[in-house]
Amino acid sequence: MTFSTFKTIAASCAIAALMAGAAAAQEVTLKLGHLANEANSWHKASLKFAEEVKARTEGRIVVEVYPNDSLGREIDLINGMQLGTVEMTITGESLQNWAPMAALLAVPYAYKSLEHMDEVASGEIGDQIEAQIIETAQIRPLAYFARGPRNLTANRAITTPAELDRMSLRVPNVPLFVDTWLALGAQPTPMAFSEVFTSLQNGTIAGQENPLALIQSASLNEVQSHVNQTEHVRSWIYLTIAEQVWQGLSPEDQAHLMEAAAVAQEFERAQFLADEEAIRKDLEAKGMTFVEVDQTAFAAGSREAVLKSVHESIRPVVETLFAN
């Protein structure tokens, strides 16, 4: 063997070693797509999760985060996770298409406070929801994030259901929401959210209901003067991973992901609370008036309609939630 040949072989071995080291350094890439924008607490928590995963696995597992539906819409991502083309997403009651108990994530007046919601999400009922999602949707929740309560906006104060007075109100195309607002005395109109601003501007509808973050991002303060704090839906949403991906990880790496998810959940809650307060101050500064309402009256007026509308398999659970 000539010295030149030896050098060539040595160089080739060095390159191969470097490539092997790079492969070992990043063994798994997890694509995490979601619908929120970069300012949302879910996105910030997703980045925190990615950071924690990278640190805990010494770079062997890398999480790539795709906001703004850039990896696909929620249902498309769920389908992709089941087919093996997407690894992770943030999702919630949309999973009821596969797991009926997921509907419990957004039942009107089921949760009286953020603390009550936490008790349910982290307790026995939450465990049952997660188990059903894993079994029937083949998607595994790793952590949950809070969602801002939905509030009613209008150009007047509304403190009781009687004051709705057949008010035309945009709602998402969700039968449970339509039934609830009909029972309360409004005239609910299912409509795409992209049409809401113009419809409020031209008087096609008189109000809408959404969390403060959407009210702010859609500049609804320009066409609505009051935020009536009905807080009629409190809900949470899951940070999830495809079950087939999860099963392909070692027990050690599964533990690393759960630890990272716990950190992300705590981080998101702090972000969420800070964001809610900041958004309220911003909307008040832009002229919106926040109105305290008789939430007990709204809850009582919607209860029968909610129980009639939810799937019979979860009706007993909803009755228990209402009784607490």
Short mmCIF file of C-alpha atoms in Angstrom, two decimals:
data_model
loop_
_atom_site.label_atom_id
_atom_site.label_comp_id
_atom_site.label_asym_id
_atom_site.label_seq_id
_atom_site.Cartn_x
_atom_site.Cartn_y
_atom_site.Cartn_z
CA MET A 1 0.00 0.00 0.00
CA THR A 2 1.44 3.36 -0.95
CA PHE A 3 1.49 6.27 1.47
CA SER A 4 -0.93 8.13 -0.84
CA THR A 5 -3.37 5.23 -0.80
CA PHE A 6 -3.11 5.02 2.99
CA LYS A 7 -3.96 8.72 3.29
CA THR A 8 -6.98 8.28 1.01
CA ILE A 9 -8.30 5.37 3.06
CA ALA A 10 -7.70 7.25 6.30
CA ALA A 11 -9.52 10.30 5.00
CA SER A 12 -12.44 8.15 3.86
CA CYS A 13 -12.65 6.51 7.29
CA ALA A 14 -12.62 9.92 8.97
CA ILE A 15 -15.47 11.18 6.78
CA ALA A 16 -17.45 8.01 7.44
CA ALA A 17 -16.89 8.43 11.17
CA LEU A 18 -18.08 12.04 11.02
CA MET A 19 -21.20 11.03 9.08
CA ALA A 20 -21.91 8.25 11.54
CA GLY A 21 -21.49 10.70 14.39
CA ALA A 22 -23.90 13.14 12.75
CA ALA A 23 -26.42 10.36 12.22
CA ALA A 24 -26.09 9.33 15.86
CA ALA A 25 -26.43 12.97 16.93
CA GLN A 26 -29.83 13.28 15.26
CA GLU A 27 -31.57 9.95 15.06
CA VAL A 28 -35.19 11.13 15.00
CA THR A 29 -36.94 14.22 13.61
CA LEU A 30 -40.46 14.94 14.84
CA LYS A 31 -42.52 17.39 12.77
CA LEU A 32 -45.00 19.28 14.97
CA GLY A 33 -47.64 21.22 13.02
CA HIS A 34 -50.36 23.38 14.56
CA LEU A 35 -52.85 26.11 13.68
CA ALA A 36 -51.74 28.94 16.02
CA ASN A 37 -49.59 31.90 14.99
CA GLU A 38 -46.14 32.72 16.33
CA ALA A 39 -47.48 35.01 19.07
CA ASN A 40 -49.76 32.34 20.54
CA SER A 41 -48.85 30.64 23.82
CA TRP A 42 -49.28 27.21 22.15
CA HIS A 43 -46.55 28.03 19.65
CA LYS A 44 -44.23 29.38 22.32
CA ALA A 45 -44.81 26.22 24.37
CA SER A 46 -44.13 24.07 21.29
CA LEU A 47 -40.75 25.78 20.87
CA LYS A 48 -40.07 25.21 24.57
CA PHE A 49 -40.93 21.53 24.13
CA ALA A 50 -38.54 21.29 21.17
CA GLU A 51 -35.79 22.94 23.19
CA GLU A 52 -36.30 20.58 26.14
CA VAL A 53 -36.39 17.48 23.94
CA LYS A 54 -33.16 18.44 22.22
CA ALA A 55 -31.42 19.08 25.54
CA ARG A 56 -32.66 15.92 27.24
CA THR A 57 -31.76 13.65 24.31
CA GLU A 58 -28.47 15.45 23.59
CA GLY A 59 -29.71 16.30 20.11
CA ARG A 60 -30.70 12.75 19.13
CA ILE A 61 -34.35 13.82 18.81
CA VAL A 62 -35.15 17.08 17.06
CA VAL A 63 -38.63 18.63 17.03
CA GLU A 64 -39.41 20.91 14.09
CA VAL A 65 -42.34 23.26 14.77
CA TYR A 66 -44.66 24.45 11.96
CA PRO A 67 -47.22 27.14 12.98
CA ASN A 68 -50.08 28.72 11.01
CA ASP A 69 -51.33 25.45 9.49
CA SER A 70 -48.16 25.46 7.38
CA LEU A 71 -47.88 21.68 7.67
CA GLY A 72 -51.61 21.21 7.04
CA ARG A 73 -54.96 21.80 8.70
CA GLU A 74 -55.83 20.13 11.97
CA ILE A 75 -57.87 17.24 10.54
CA ASP A 76 -55.26 16.68 7.82
CA LEU A 77 -52.55 16.46 10.48
CA ILE A 78 -54.59 13.99 12.53
CA ASN A 79 -55.06 11.83 9.44
CA GLY A 80 -51.35 12.17 8.65
CA MET A 81 -50.41 10.99 12.12
CA GLN A 82 -52.58 7.93 11.66
CA LEU A 83 -51.03 7.24 8.24
CA GLY A 84 -47.46 7.79 9.42
CA THR A 85 -46.68 10.99 7.47
CA VAL A 86 -46.83 13.44 10.41
CA GLU A 87 -45.47 12.91 13.89
CA MET A 88 -47.10 15.52 16.14
CA THR A 89 -49.82 18.17 16.41
CA ILE A 90 -51.88 20.18 18.87
CA THR A 91 -55.51 19.12 18.82
CA GLY A 92 -58.60 18.84 20.99
CA GLU A 93 -62.30 18.25 20.53
CA SER A 94 -61.77 17.49 16.82
CA LEU A 95 -60.67 14.05 18.04
CA GLN A 96 -64.29 13.27 18.96
CA ASN A 97 -64.66 11.99 15.39
CA TRP A 98 -62.65 8.99 16.62
CA ALA A 99 -63.00 9.25 20.41
CA PRO A 100 -66.43 10.50 21.60
CA MET A 101 -65.04 11.44 25.02
CA ALA A 102 -62.92 14.16 23.37
CA ALA A 103 -66.13 16.20 23.09
CA LEU A 104 -65.75 16.79 26.84
CA LEU A 105 -62.95 19.22 26.08
CA ALA A 106 -65.46 21.91 25.02
CA VAL A 107 -68.88 21.45 26.67
CA PRO A 108 -70.66 24.73 27.53
CA TYR A 109 -70.61 25.50 31.25
CA ALA A 110 -69.12 22.11 32.17
CA TYR A 111 -66.19 23.82 33.91
CA LYS A 112 -66.82 26.60 36.39
CA SER A 113 -63.27 27.92 36.48
CA LEU A 114 -59.78 27.31 35.17
CA GLU A 115 -59.04 25.44 38.40
CA HIS A 116 -62.08 23.19 37.93
CA MET A 117 -61.02 22.48 34.36
CA ASP A 118 -57.53 21.55 35.58
CA GLU A 119 -59.00 19.14 38.14
CA VAL A 120 -60.92 17.36 35.39
CA ALA A 121 -58.17 17.40 32.74
CA SER A 122 -55.57 16.02 35.15
CA GLY A 123 -57.92 13.68 37.02
CA GLU A 124 -59.82 10.45 36.39
CA ILE A 125 -62.03 11.86 33.63
CA GLY A 126 -58.99 13.28 31.87
CA ASP A 127 -57.27 9.89 32.11
CA GLN A 128 -60.31 8.23 30.54
CA ILE A 129 -60.37 10.76 27.70
CA GLU A 130 -56.68 10.24 26.98
CA ALA A 131 -56.98 6.44 27.10
CA GLN A 132 -59.84 6.49 24.59
CA ILE A 133 -57.93 8.83 22.27
CA ILE A 134 -54.91 6.52 22.32
CA GLU A 135 -57.02 3.41 21.73
CA THR A 136 -59.38 4.65 19.03
CA ALA A 137 -57.50 7.51 17.33
CA GLN A 138 -53.99 6.05 17.71
CA ILE A 139 -52.80 9.43 18.94
CA ARG A 140 -51.18 9.93 22.34
CA PRO A 141 -51.63 13.12 24.42
CA LEU A 142 -48.38 14.18 26.10
CA ALA A 143 -49.56 17.38 27.80
CA TYR A 144 -52.46 19.81 27.69
CA PHE A 145 -52.66 23.55 27.13
CA ALA A 146 -55.39 25.93 28.27
CA ARG A 147 -57.68 27.74 25.87
CA GLY A 148 -59.16 31.13 26.66
CA PRO A 149 -62.86 31.05 27.61
CA ARG A 150 -65.30 32.03 24.89
CA ASN A 151 -67.06 35.37 25.45
CA LEU A 152 -69.98 37.06 23.73
CA THR A 153 -69.29 40.34 21.93
CA ALA A 154 -71.97 42.84 20.88
CA ASN A 155 -72.60 46.55 20.59
CA ARG A 156 -74.41 46.59 23.91
CA ALA A 157 -74.19 45.11 27.37
CA ILE A 158 -75.89 41.73 27.77
CA THR A 159 -76.02 40.44 31.34
CA THR A 160 -78.78 37.79 31.22
CA PRO A 161 -80.15 35.37 28.61
CA ALA A 162 -83.38 37.38 28.45
CA GLU A 163 -81.42 40.35 27.09
CA LEU A 164 -80.31 38.36 24.05
CA ASP A 165 -83.78 38.96 22.62
CA ARG A 166 -83.32 36.85 19.45
CA MET A 167 -80.04 38.57 18.70
CA SER A 168 -78.40 37.30 15.49
CA LEU A 169 -75.18 35.67 16.59
CA ARG A 170 -72.40 34.01 14.63
CA VAL A 171 -71.37 30.59 15.94
CA PRO A 172 -69.06 27.94 14.47
CA ASN A 173 -70.74 25.13 12.59
CA VAL A 174 -70.98 22.95 15.71
CA PRO A 175 -74.46 21.56 16.50
CA LEU A 176 -73.83 21.75 20.25
CA PHE A 177 -73.10 25.49 20.03
CA VAL A 178 -76.13 26.13 17.82
CA ASP A 179 -78.45 24.25 20.19
CA THR A 180 -77.00 26.04 23.21
CA TRP A 181 -77.54 29.55 21.88
CA LEU A 182 -81.02 28.72 20.57
CA ALA A 183 -81.97 27.57 24.06
CA LEU A 184 -80.58 30.79 25.55
CA GLY A 185 -82.76 32.92 23.26
CA ALA A 186 -80.37 34.02 20.53
CA GLN A 187 -80.59 33.45 16.80
CA PRO A 188 -77.36 31.54 16.09
CA THR A 189 -75.98 31.65 12.56
CA PRO A 190 -73.21 29.20 11.60
CA MET A 191 -70.61 31.05 9.56
CA ALA A 192 -66.94 30.78 8.64
CA PHE A 193 -64.82 32.94 10.93
CA SER A 194 -63.29 34.66 7.89
CA GLU A 195 -66.72 36.20 7.19
CA VAL A 196 -67.38 37.50 10.71
CA PHE A 197 -65.78 40.96 10.53
CA THR A 198 -67.59 41.97 7.34
CA SER A 199 -70.89 40.50 8.57
CA LEU A 200 -70.65 42.50 11.80
CA GLN A 201 -69.69 45.60 9.84
CA ASN A 202 -72.69 45.40 7.50
CA GLY A 203 -75.16 44.28 10.16
CA THR A 204 -75.81 40.76 8.86
CA ILE A 205 -75.12 39.60 12.42
CA ALA A 206 -75.16 41.56 15.67
CA GLY A 207 -72.61 39.58 17.66
CA GLN A 208 -70.24 36.65 17.88
CA GLU A 209 -68.52 34.56 20.56
CA ASN A 210 -64.84 33.66 20.81
CA PRO A 211 -61.82 33.76 23.13
CA LEU A 212 -60.16 37.13 23.68
CA ALA A 213 -57.15 36.16 21.57
CA LEU A 214 -59.33 35.77 18.45
CA ILE A 215 -61.32 38.91 19.24
CA GLN A 216 -58.02 40.80 19.32
CA SER A 217 -56.31 39.20 16.32
CA ALA A 218 -59.40 39.73 14.13
CA SER A 219 -59.67 43.41 15.24
CA LEU A 220 -63.28 42.89 16.26
CA ASN A 221 -62.94 45.93 18.51
CA GLU A 222 -63.44 47.96 15.33
CA VAL A 223 -66.97 46.57 14.88
CA GLN A 224 -67.99 45.56 18.43
CA SER A 225 -68.03 47.70 21.57
CA HIS A 226 -68.72 45.22 24.39
CA VAL A 227 -67.19 41.97 25.64
CA ASN A 228 -69.90 40.28 27.66
CA GLN A 229 -68.04 37.84 29.91
CA THR A 230 -70.24 34.80 29.50
CA GLU A 231 -67.18 32.50 29.61
CA HIS A 232 -69.55 29.82 28.36
CA VAL A 233 -66.89 27.41 27.10
CA ARG A 234 -63.69 26.69 28.97
CA SER A 235 -61.56 24.08 27.30
CA TRP A 236 -58.15 22.58 26.84
CA ILE A 237 -56.19 21.13 23.96
CA TYR A 238 -53.58 18.40 23.77
CA LEU A 239 -49.98 18.32 22.62
CA THR A 240 -49.98 14.93 20.89
CA ILE A 241 -47.74 12.40 19.16
CA ALA A 242 -48.67 9.59 16.77
CA GLU A 243 -48.94 6.34 18.71
CA GLN A 244 -46.87 4.42 16.15
CA VAL A 245 -44.07 6.97 16.53
CA TRP A 246 -44.32 6.74 20.31
CA GLN A 247 -44.05 2.96 20.26
CA GLY A 248 -40.93 3.25 18.11
CA LEU A 249 -39.11 5.21 20.84
CA SER A 250 -37.09 3.61 23.59
CA PRO A 251 -38.54 3.76 27.14
CA GLU A 252 -35.75 6.21 27.98
CA ASP A 253 -36.70 8.56 25.15
CA GLN A 254 -40.40 8.23 25.98
CA ALA A 255 -39.51 9.44 29.47
CA HIS A 256 -37.52 12.35 28.01
CA LEU A 257 -40.51 13.42 25.90
CA MET A 258 -42.90 13.23 28.86
CA GLU A 259 -40.51 15.33 30.97
CA ALA A 260 -40.19 17.89 28.17
CA ALA A 261 -43.98 17.96 27.74
CA ALA A 262 -44.47 18.63 31.46
CA VAL A 263 -42.09 21.58 31.27
CA ALA A 264 -43.89 22.87 28.15
CA GLN A 265 -47.28 22.58 29.88
CA GLU A 266 -46.12 24.64 32.85
CA PHE A 267 -44.47 27.16 30.52
CA GLU A 268 -47.64 27.48 28.42
CA ARG A 269 -49.82 28.17 31.45
CA ALA A 270 -47.64 31.09 32.54
CA GLN A 271 -47.66 32.44 28.98
CA PHE A 272 -51.43 31.93 28.67
CA LEU A 273 -52.24 33.85 31.87
CA ALA A 274 -49.93 36.71 30.94
CA ASP A 275 -51.36 36.85 27.41
CA GLU A 276 -55.00 36.90 28.63
CA GLU A 277 -54.30 39.86 30.90
CA ALA A 278 -52.35 41.72 28.22
CA ILE A 279 -55.06 41.12 25.60
CA ARG A 280 -57.79 42.44 27.89
CA LYS A 281 -55.81 45.60 28.59
CA ASP A 282 -55.21 46.08 24.87
CA LEU A 283 -58.90 45.66 23.99
CA GLU A 284 -59.92 48.06 26.77
CA ALA A 285 -57.38 50.57 25.51
CA LYS A 286 -58.99 50.25 22.07
CA GLY A 287 -62.39 51.14 23.53
CA MET A 288 -64.03 47.82 24.36
CA THR A 289 -66.09 47.61 27.56
CA PHE A 290 -65.93 44.40 29.60
CA VAL A 291 -69.26 43.46 31.17
CA GLU A 292 -69.82 41.03 34.04
CA VAL A 293 -72.81 38.79 33.33
CA ASP A 294 -75.04 36.43 35.29
CA GLN A 295 -73.16 33.27 34.34
CA THR A 296 -75.40 31.18 36.60
CA ALA A 297 -78.43 32.19 34.54
CA PHE A 298 -76.64 31.43 31.28
CA ALA A 299 -75.53 28.03 32.59
CA ALA A 300 -79.03 27.14 33.80
CA GLY A 301 -80.61 28.26 30.54
CA SER A 302 -78.32 26.10 28.42
CA ARG A 303 -78.11 22.95 30.54
CA GLU A 304 -81.02 20.99 29.06
CA ALA A 305 -79.98 21.77 25.49
CA VAL A 306 -76.40 20.71 26.19
CA LEU A 307 -77.44 17.38 27.73
CA LYS A 308 -79.75 16.68 24.80
CA SER A 309 -77.06 17.54 22.24
CA VAL A 310 -74.05 15.62 23.58
CA HIS A 311 -73.43 11.99 22.61
CA GLU A 312 -75.30 9.57 24.84
CA SER A 313 -72.06 7.81 25.77
CA ILE A 314 -70.75 10.93 27.56
CA ARG A 315 -74.07 12.27 28.87
CA PRO A 316 -73.60 10.76 32.35
CA VAL A 317 -70.18 12.40 32.62
CA VAL A 318 -71.61 15.78 31.61
CA GLU A 319 -74.36 15.40 34.20
CA THR A 320 -71.69 14.73 36.81
CA LEU A 321 -69.74 17.82 35.74
CA PHE A 322 -72.87 19.97 35.95
CA ALA A 323 -73.59 18.62 39.44
CA ASN A 324 -70.14 19.53 40.80
#
